[in-house]
XYZ file of C-alpha atoms in Angstrom:
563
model
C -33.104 12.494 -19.381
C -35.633 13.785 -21.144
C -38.175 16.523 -20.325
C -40.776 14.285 -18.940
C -37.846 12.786 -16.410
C -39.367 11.859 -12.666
C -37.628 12.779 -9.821
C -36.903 9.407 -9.277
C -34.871 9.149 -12.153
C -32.841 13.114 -11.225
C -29.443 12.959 -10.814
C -29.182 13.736 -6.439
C -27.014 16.533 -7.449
C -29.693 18.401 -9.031
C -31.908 18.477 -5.965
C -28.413 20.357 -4.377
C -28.383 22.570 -7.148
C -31.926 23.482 -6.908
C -31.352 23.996 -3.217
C -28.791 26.107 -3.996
C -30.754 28.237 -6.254
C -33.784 28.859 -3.631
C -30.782 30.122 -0.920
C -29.516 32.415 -3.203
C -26.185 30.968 -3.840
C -27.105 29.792 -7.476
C -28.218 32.190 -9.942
C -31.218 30.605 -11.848
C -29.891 30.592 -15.090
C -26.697 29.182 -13.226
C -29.265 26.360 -12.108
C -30.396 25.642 -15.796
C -26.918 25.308 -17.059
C -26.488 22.814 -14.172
C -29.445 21.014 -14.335
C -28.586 20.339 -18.018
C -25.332 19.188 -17.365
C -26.664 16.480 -14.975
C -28.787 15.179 -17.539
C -31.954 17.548 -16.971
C -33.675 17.968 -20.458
C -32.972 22.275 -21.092
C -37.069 22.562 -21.074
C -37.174 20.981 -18.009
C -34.299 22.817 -16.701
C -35.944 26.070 -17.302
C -39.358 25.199 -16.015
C -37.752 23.858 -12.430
C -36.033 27.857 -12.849
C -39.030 29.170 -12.935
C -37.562 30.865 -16.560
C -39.427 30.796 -20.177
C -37.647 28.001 -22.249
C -35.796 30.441 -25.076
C -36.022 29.894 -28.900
C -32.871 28.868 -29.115
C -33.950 25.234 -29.266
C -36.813 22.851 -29.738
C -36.379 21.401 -25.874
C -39.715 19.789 -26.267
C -39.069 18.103 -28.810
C -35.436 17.468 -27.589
C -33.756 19.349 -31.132
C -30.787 21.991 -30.282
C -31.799 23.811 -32.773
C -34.601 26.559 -33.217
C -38.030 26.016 -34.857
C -39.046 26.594 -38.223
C -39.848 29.892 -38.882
C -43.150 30.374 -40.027
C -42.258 32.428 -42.223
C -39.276 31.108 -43.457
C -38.310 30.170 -47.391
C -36.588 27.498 -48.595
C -33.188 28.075 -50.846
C -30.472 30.257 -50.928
C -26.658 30.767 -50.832
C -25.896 32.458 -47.499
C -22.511 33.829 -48.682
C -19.538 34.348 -45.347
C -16.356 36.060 -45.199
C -14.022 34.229 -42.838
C -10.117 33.224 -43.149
C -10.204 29.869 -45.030
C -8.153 27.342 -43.527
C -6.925 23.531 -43.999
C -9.439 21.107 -42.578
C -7.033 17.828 -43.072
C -8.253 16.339 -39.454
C -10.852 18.096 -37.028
C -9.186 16.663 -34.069
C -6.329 18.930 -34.885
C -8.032 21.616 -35.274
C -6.245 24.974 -33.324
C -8.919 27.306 -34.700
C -12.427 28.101 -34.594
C -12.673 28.944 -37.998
C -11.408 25.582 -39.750
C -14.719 24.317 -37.462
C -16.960 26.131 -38.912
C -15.857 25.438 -42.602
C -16.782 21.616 -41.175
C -19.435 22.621 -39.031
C -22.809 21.821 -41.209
C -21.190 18.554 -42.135
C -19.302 17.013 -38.913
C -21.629 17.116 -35.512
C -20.725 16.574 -32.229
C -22.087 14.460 -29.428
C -23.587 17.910 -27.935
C -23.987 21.701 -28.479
C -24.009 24.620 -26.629
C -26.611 27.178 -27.885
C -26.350 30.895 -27.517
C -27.819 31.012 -23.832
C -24.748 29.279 -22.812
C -27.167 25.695 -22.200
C -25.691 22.312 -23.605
C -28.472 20.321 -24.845
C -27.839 16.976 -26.939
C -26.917 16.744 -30.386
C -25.915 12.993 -31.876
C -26.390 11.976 -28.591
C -30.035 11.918 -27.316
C -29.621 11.931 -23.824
C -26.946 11.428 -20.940
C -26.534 10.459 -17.367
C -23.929 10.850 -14.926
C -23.226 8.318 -11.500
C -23.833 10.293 -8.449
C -19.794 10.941 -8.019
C -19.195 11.887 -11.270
C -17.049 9.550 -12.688
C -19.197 7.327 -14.998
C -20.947 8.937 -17.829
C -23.013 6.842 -20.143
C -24.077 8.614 -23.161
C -27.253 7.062 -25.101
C -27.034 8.340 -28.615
C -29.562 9.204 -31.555
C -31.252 6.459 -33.771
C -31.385 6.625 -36.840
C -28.494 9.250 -37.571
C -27.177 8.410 -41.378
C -23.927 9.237 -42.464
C -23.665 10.458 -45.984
C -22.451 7.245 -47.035
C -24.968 5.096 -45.583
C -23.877 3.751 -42.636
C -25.960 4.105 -39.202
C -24.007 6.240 -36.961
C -23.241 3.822 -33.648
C -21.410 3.774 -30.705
C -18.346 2.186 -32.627
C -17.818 5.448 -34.288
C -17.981 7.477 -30.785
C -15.158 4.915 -29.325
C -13.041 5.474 -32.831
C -12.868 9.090 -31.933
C -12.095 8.959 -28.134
C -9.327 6.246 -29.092
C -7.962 8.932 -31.702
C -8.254 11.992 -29.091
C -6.390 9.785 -26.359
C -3.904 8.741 -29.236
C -0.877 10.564 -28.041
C 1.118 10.570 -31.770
C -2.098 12.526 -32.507
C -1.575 15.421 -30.760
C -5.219 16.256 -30.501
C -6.021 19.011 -28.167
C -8.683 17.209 -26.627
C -6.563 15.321 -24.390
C -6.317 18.481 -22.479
C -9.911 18.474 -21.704
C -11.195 17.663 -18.065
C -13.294 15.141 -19.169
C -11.000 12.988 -21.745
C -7.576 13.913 -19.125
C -9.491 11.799 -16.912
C -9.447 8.351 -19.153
C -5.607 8.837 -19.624
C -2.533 7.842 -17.813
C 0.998 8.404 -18.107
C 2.591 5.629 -20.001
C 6.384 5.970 -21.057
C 6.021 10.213 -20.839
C 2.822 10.016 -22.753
C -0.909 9.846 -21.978
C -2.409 6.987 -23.290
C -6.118 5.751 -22.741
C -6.771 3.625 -20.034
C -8.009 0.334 -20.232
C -11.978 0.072 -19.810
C -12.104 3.777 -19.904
C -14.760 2.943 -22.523
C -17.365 0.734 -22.997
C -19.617 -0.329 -25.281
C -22.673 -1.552 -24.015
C -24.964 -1.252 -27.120
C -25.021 -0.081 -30.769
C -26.519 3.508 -29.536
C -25.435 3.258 -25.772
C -21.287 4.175 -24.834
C -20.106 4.398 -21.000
C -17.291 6.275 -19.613
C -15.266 5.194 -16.763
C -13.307 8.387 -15.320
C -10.283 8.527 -12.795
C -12.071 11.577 -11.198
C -15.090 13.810 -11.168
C -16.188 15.702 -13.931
C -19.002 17.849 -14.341
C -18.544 19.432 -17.693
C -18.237 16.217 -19.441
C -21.256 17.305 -22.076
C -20.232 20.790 -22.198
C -16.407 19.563 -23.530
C -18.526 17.683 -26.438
C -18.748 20.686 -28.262
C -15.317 22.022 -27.593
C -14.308 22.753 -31.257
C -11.978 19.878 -32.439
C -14.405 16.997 -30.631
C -16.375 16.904 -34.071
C -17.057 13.243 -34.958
C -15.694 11.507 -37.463
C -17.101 8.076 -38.877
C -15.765 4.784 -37.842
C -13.313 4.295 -40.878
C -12.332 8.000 -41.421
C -8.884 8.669 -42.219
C -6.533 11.701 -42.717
C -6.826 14.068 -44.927
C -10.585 15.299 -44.533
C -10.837 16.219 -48.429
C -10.153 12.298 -49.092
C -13.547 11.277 -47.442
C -16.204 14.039 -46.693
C -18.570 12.094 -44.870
C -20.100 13.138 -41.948
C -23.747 12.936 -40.783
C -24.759 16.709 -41.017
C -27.626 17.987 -43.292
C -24.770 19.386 -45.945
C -21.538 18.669 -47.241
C -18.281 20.138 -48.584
C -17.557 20.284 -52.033
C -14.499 21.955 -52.351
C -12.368 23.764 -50.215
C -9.453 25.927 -51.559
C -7.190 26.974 -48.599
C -7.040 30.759 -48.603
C -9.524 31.238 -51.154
C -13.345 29.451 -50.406
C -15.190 26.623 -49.133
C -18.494 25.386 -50.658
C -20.906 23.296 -48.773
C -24.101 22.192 -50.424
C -26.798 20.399 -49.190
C -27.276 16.463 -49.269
C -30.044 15.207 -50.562
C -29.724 11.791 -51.660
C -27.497 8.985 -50.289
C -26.736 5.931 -52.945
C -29.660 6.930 -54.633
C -31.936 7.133 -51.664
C -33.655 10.411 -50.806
C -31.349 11.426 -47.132
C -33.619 12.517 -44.159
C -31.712 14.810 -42.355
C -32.047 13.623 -38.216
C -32.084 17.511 -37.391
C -35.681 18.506 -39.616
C -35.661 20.790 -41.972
C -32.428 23.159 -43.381
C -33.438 25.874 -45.866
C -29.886 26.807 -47.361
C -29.145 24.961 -50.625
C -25.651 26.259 -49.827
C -23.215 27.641 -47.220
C -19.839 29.381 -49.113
C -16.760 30.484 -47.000
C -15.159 33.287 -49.208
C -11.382 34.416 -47.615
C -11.251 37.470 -46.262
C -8.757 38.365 -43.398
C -9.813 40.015 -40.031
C -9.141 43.941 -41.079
C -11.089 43.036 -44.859
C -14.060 41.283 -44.052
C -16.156 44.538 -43.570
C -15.147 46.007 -46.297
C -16.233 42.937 -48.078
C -19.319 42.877 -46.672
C -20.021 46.830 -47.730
C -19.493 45.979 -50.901
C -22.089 43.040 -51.271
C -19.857 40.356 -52.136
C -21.288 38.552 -48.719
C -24.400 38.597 -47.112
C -22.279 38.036 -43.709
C -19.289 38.164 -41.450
C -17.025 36.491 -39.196
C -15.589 39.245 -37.109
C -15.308 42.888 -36.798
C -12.961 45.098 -34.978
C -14.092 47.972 -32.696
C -11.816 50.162 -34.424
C -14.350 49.527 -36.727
C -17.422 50.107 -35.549
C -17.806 53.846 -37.154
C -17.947 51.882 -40.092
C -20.067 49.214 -39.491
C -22.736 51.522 -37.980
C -22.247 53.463 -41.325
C -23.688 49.923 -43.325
C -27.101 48.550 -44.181
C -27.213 45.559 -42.225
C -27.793 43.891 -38.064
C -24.651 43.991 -36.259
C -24.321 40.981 -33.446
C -22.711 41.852 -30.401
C -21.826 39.468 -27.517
C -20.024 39.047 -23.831
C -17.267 36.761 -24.486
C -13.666 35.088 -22.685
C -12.212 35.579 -25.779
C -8.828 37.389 -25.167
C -5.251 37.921 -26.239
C -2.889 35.367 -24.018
C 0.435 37.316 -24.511
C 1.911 34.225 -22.614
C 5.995 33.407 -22.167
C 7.233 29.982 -22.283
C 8.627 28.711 -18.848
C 11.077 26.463 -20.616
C 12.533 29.340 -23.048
C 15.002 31.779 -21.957
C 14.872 34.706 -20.779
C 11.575 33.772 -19.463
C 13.009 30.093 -17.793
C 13.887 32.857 -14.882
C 10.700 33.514 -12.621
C 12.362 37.061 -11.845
C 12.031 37.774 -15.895
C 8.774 36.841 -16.098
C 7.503 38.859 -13.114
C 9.287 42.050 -13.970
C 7.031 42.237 -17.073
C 3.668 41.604 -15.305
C 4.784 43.651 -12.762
C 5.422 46.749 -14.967
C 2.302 46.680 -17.238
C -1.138 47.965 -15.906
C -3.477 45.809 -17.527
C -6.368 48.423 -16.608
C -4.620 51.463 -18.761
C -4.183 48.878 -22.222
C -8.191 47.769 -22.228
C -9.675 51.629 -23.169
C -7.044 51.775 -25.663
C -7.856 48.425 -27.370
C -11.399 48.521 -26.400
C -12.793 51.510 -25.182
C -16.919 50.091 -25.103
C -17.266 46.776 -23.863
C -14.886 43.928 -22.585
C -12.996 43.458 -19.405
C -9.911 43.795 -17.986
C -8.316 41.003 -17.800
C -6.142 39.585 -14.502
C -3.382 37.504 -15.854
C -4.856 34.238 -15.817
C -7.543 32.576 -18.129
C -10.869 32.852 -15.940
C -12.861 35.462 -17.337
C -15.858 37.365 -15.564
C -18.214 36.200 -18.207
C -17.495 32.714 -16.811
C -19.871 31.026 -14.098
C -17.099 30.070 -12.022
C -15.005 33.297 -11.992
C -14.373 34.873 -8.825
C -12.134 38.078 -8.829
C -8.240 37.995 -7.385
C -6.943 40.771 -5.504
C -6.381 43.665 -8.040
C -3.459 43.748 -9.345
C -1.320 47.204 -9.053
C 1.338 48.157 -11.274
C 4.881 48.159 -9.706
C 7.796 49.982 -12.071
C 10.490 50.105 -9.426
C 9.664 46.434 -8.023
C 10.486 45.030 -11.842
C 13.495 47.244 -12.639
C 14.821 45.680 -8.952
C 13.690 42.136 -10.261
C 15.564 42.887 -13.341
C 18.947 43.587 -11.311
C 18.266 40.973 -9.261
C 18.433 38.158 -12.629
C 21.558 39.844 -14.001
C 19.997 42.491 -15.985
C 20.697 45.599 -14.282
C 20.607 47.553 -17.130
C 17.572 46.218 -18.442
C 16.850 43.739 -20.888
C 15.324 43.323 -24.835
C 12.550 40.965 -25.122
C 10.750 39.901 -28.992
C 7.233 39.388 -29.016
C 5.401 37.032 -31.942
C 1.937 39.186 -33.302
C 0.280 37.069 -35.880
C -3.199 39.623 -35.736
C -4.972 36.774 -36.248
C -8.051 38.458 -35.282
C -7.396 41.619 -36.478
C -4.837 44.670 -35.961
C -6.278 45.196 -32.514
C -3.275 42.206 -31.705
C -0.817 44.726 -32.100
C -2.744 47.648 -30.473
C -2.211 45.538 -27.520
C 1.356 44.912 -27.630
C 2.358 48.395 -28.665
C 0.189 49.286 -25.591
C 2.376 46.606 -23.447
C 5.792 48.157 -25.375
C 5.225 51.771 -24.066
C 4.219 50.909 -20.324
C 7.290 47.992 -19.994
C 9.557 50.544 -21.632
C 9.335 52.421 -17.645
C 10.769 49.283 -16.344
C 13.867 49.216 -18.781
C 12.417 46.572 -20.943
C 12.568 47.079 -24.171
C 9.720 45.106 -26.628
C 10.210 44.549 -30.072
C 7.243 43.507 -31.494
C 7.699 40.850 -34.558
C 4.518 41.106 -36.640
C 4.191 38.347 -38.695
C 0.908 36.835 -41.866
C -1.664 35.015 -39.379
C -1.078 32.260 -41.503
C 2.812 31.690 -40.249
C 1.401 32.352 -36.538
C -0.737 29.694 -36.217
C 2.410 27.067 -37.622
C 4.581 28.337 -34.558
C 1.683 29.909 -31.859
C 3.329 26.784 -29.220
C 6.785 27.401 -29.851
C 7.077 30.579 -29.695
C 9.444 31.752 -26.672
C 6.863 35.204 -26.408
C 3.746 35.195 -28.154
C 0.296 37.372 -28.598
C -2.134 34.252 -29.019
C -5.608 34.671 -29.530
C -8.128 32.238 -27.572
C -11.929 31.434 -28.138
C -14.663 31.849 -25.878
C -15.291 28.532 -23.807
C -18.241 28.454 -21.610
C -16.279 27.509 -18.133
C -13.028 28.651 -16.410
C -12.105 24.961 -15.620
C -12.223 23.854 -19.035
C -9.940 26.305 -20.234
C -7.949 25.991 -17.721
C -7.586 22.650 -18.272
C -7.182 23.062 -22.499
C -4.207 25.605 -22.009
C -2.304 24.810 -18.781
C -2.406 21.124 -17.452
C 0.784 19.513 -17.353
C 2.009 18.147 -21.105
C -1.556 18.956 -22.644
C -0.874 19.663 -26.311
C -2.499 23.271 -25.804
C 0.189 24.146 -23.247
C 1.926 27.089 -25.173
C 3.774 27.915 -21.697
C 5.052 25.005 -20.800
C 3.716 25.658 -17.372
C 3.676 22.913 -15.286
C 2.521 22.864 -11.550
C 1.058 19.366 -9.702
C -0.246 22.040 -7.036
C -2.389 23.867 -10.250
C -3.605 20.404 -11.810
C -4.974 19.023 -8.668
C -6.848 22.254 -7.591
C -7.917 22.416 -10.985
C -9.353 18.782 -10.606
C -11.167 19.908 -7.178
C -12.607 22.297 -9.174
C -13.690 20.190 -11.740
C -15.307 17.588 -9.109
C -17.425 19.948 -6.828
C -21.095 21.217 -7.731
C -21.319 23.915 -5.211
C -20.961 27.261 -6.778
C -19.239 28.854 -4.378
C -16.901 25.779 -3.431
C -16.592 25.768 -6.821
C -15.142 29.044 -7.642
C -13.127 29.354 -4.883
C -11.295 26.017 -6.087
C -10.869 27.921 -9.457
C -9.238 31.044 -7.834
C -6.579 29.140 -6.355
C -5.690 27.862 -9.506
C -6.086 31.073 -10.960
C -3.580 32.559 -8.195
C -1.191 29.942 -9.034
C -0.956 30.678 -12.681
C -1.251 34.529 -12.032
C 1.863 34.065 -9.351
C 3.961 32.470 -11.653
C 3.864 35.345 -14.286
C 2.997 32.763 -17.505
C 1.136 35.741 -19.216
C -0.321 39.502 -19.514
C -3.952 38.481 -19.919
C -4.897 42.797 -20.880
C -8.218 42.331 -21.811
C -11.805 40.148 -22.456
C -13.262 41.391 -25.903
C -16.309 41.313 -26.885
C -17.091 40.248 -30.254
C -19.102 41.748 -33.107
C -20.194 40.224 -36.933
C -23.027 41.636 -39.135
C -25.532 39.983 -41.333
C -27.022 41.712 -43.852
C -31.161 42.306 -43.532
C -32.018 39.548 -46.013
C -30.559 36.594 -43.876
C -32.979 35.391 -41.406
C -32.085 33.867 -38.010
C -27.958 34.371 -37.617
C -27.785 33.407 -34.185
C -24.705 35.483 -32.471
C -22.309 32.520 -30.238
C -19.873 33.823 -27.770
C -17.690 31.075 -29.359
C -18.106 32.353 -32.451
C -19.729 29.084 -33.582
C -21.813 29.101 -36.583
C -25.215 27.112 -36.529
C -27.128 27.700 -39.725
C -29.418 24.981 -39.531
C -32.414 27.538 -39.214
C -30.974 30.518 -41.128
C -33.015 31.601 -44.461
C -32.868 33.829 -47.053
C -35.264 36.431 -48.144
C-alpha cells in the first residue's frame, strides 16, 4: 500500500497493532516496523506513530533510499577495505561480505534501512490475506536489467524455484517465509505445487502452509538477491542485474571493481532508483585485524569492520567512526550428530561450566550484551529474557562422570577469526573457565578463508553470525530441522512448531513469549555458548558523504558522494 492507503484498504491486523501501541504493549517504533510489514507505506507508518518520517528514505515518494543531497557532487571512487570473496551464485552466499561486492548490482524484492523499517525495493508494494498465508507482491515497472530485458514476475518465480531447489543448497530455504512453500519429498524439501503464482507480468502471489509475518523483511536476507530469468552459475559469466552499477572484475582475495552503467545496447540506462553519484565502488582485500591500518594509511577512504581492541587506534585517526547495536555474535555451537557432543551430558557440562557474563568485559568491555545461549538477542523486537543462567563447576565435572569421563575429557574447537582476533579472545576466555570443570580446550586456529569451506561440518566451531532484524528469522535460518544453515544438526519438532507460533502471531507479547520457548528449548539442549552480542564499528574518512551505518553490516551507497 502506498502512503495515501484508506483504511478501507489496511490490513485488520494493523488496526490490532495500533491498538496495541495506544495500551502500551507496542512500542511506537515497534508499531512502524509492523505497520510496514502489513503493507503500510513507512511514511504512513510513521505518521499513524505519531514519529517524524527519518531520512533514511524517500517514503513519499515510495524510494528506500535517501534524498539527494543538496549539496552533493557527482563522481568519485569511494575506495573499501573488506575480505574479497567468490561471488559464483548469490543464493549461496554464507557471508555478508560476498553481498556487498554484488550489492550495487543485484537488488532484492525489499530492503531494510538503518531504522530497522523494510520498505520496498523491486517490488513497489505488498499485501498480505488477513491470516497470513497469501502474500501477493506487486512489483516495479519499468525496472531494466543491464541487458535490456524488463524485469517481470518470471524472474521473481526463477529465483523462488532456485531457493526451493533442494540440490541447491540455498540457505533461503531455511527462512520462515520460503520453509512455508516446501514439503518433504523423498528426505528433501521441495516447492509445493501452486506455492506460486503468476497472475501478471509485475504482479506474483504466494500461497503459504502457515502464517508468516516477516515475509518482506526475509526479502532482504542476504543471499535472496535476484537474479534475471536466464541467469546461470558462475556470476562472473553473466553480470547482469538491474542495479545502477556493475562489476567489472573481481579477483578473489585481491579487489572488486564496480562501475557505473550508463548505457544499455547503446541506449542511455535510467537507473529506477534516481540519481547515484559514484562513478565507481572498489573492494580492495584487507582482512579483519588490517583494514584499519589500511585505512590510516589512505589507501581507502573506508572500512568494513573494526575491532574494539582497536578503538585506541581508531580514535587516534582523521576520520567518522560508525557505531551500532547489533545480534551479531560468535555461535561457538557443537554438532548434535558428532561425538563427543552426540551425548546431551557432554554438551551440558560445557555450558554449564562457562559464565557467559565473565567472557563479554574481556572481549568487549564498552558495548554489547551478554549473550544467553540461544540466538535471540536483546536488540531484537521479539526478545524476552530467560532465567539467568548461573555457572555450575561441580554440576559439569558430575555430568562428565556421569558420560564416562570421570577424569575429564579434551575437546578441539575450529577459530577461523573471521571477523577479527576477538574470535579467539573468546575461546581462550571459554578455555580458562571450562579448564575448572576438567575440560580441556584446544583451540585450532585456522585462515578465515579455510573456515568458511568447513563452518557446517565442523564437530566444534566459533562461527560468526550477522545481524538479522528478528529472533524468529534467525531462528528459523540456523536451527529448523534439515535447513542448510543448521551447523548443529539440532533437530526438535517441539522447537519448529513453537517457532512457527511465533512466526504466525502479531501480538507482541504473545509473540515473544512463543519465541522464549523456543529459545528455552535450544538453550536446554546445550547446542552452543552464545558469550556475547557485539556491537559493530567501521570508519569513513571526512570526504565521503552519507555512509549510512547497518546493523547488518549492509552497504547502500546509492546516496554516498565524494568531496
Amino acid at each position: 500500500m502506498s502512503t495515501n492507503e484508506t483504511s478501507s484498504k489496511m490490513h485488520p491486523k494493523v488496526r490490532e497493532a495500533q491498538e496495541q501501541m495506544d495500551s502500551g504493549r507496542l512500542s511506537r517504533r515497534e508499531f512502524v516496523r509492523y505497520a510496514a510489514l502489513l503493507g503500510v507505506g513507512a511514511g504512513a507508518a510513521y505518521a499513524m506513530a505519531g514519529l517524524p518520517s527519518p531520512a533514511v528514505a524517500q517514503d513519499a515518494a515510495n524510494l528506500p533510499f535517501p534524498a539527494d543531497d543538496a549539496n552533493a557532487k557527482a563522481g568519485g571512487i569511494l575506495k573499501v577495505a573488506m575480505q574479497v570473496q567468490k561471488i559464483d551464485d548469490p543464493a549461496t552466499f554464507s557471508w555478508t561480505q560476498a553481498s556487498n561486492q554484488t550489492r550495487h548490482m543485484l537488488e532484492y524484492l525489499a530492503m531494510t534501512g538503518p531504522d530497522n523499517v523494510t520498505r520496498p525495493m523491486l517490488a513497489e508494494r505488498w499485501e498480505a490475506s488477513e491470516d497470513l498465508k497469501t502474500w501477493t507482491f506487486y512489483l516495479r515497472k519499468g525496472v531494466k536489467w543491464h541487458n535490456g530485458d524488463d524485469f517481470t514476475a518470471e524472474d521473481v518465480k526463477f529465483n523462488f524455484e532456485r531457493w526451493t531447489n533442494p540440490d541447491l543448497g540455498s540457505s533461503n530455504i531455511g527462512l520462515s517465509s520460503v520453509s512455508a512453500m516446501v514439503e518433504d519429498k523423498d528426505g528433501k524439501k521441495s516447492l509445493i505445487d501452486g506455492a506460486i503464482e503468476i497472475v501478471d507480468d509485475h504482479t506474483i502471489r504466494f500461497n503459504l502452509t502457515k502464517p508468516v509475518l516477516s515475509f518482506p523483511e526475509d526479502m532482504y536476507n542476504y543471499p535472496t538477491a535476484i537474479v534475471h530469468r536466464g541467469f546461470k552459475p558462475p556470476l562472473d559469466s553473466s553480470m547482469n542485474g538491474t542495479g545502477a552499477y556493475t562489476i567489472t572484475e573481481n579477483v578473489v582475495g585481491d579487489r572488486c571493481i564496480l562501475k557505473k552503467v550508463t548505457e544499455v545496447g547503446g541506449q542511455p540506462f535510467e537507473y529506477w532508483g534516481g540519481t547515484v553519484f559514484l562513478d565507481e565502488i572498489h573492494y580492495y582485500n584487507f582482512d579483519a585485524d588490517n583494514q584499519l591500518t589500511a585505512f590510516a594509511g589512505q589507501s581507502v577512504d573506508a572500512i568494513y569492520d573494526f575491532g574494539v581492541e582497536q578503538m585506541e587506534l581508531a580514535k587516534a585517526i582523521d576520520g567518522n567512526i560508525i557505531a551500532a547495536r547489533t545480534a551479531q555474535c560468535l555461535c561457538c555451537r557443537m554438532r548434535v550428530d558428532a561425538e563427543p557432543f552426540t551425548d546431551e551430558r557432554v554438551r551440558k557440562a560445557v555450558t554449564m561450566a562457562i559464565d557467559n557474563a565473565a567472557i563479554k568485559p574481556l572481549v568487549y568491555p564498552e558495548g554489547g550484551d551478554v549473550g544467553e545461549n540461544h540466538h535471540v538477542a536483546p536488540v531484537h523486537p521479539d526478545y524476552q529474557a530467560l532465567a539467568p543462567l548461573t555457572r555450575d563447576v561441580e554440576g559439569a565435572k558430575a555430568l562428565l562422570a556421569e558420560a564416562g569421563h570421570p577424569d575429564g575429557i579434551t575437546l578441539t574447537i575450529d577459530v577461523g577469526n573471521t571477523d577479527g582476533p576477538w574470535h579467539q579472545t573468546a575461546a581462550e576466555a571459554m578455555r580458562d573457565q571450562l579448564k575448572d570443570a576438567g575440560i580441556t580446550l584446544n583451540i585450532n586456529v585456522i585462515p578465515a578463508s579455510k573456515y568458511w569451506e568447513i563452518w557446517t561440518q565442523t564437530p566444534f566451531g566459533a562461527t560468526a553470525w550477522t545481524h538479522r532484524p528478528l529472533g524468529t528469522m534467525v531462528m528459523s535460518l540456523g536451527y529448523r530441522t534439515g535447513v542448510p544453515w543448521n551447523e548443529s544438526g539440532f533437530a526438535s519438532p517441539e522447537f519448529d512448531a513453537a517457532l512457527d507460533e511465533a512466526e504466525a502471531t502479531l501480538d507482541v507479547e504473545a509473540r515473544k513469549g512463543l519465541l522464549a520457548k523456543a529459545a528455552q528449548i535450544l538453550q536446554d539442549a546445550s547446542v552452543m555458548v552464545m558469550p556475547i552480542w557485539r556491537p559493530v564499528y567501521c570508519m569513513a574518512s571526512k570526504s565521503v558523504n552519507g555512509y549510512p551505518a547497518h546493523p547488518t553490516q549492509y552497504h547502500q551507497f546509492n546516496k554516498v558522494w565524494m568531496s
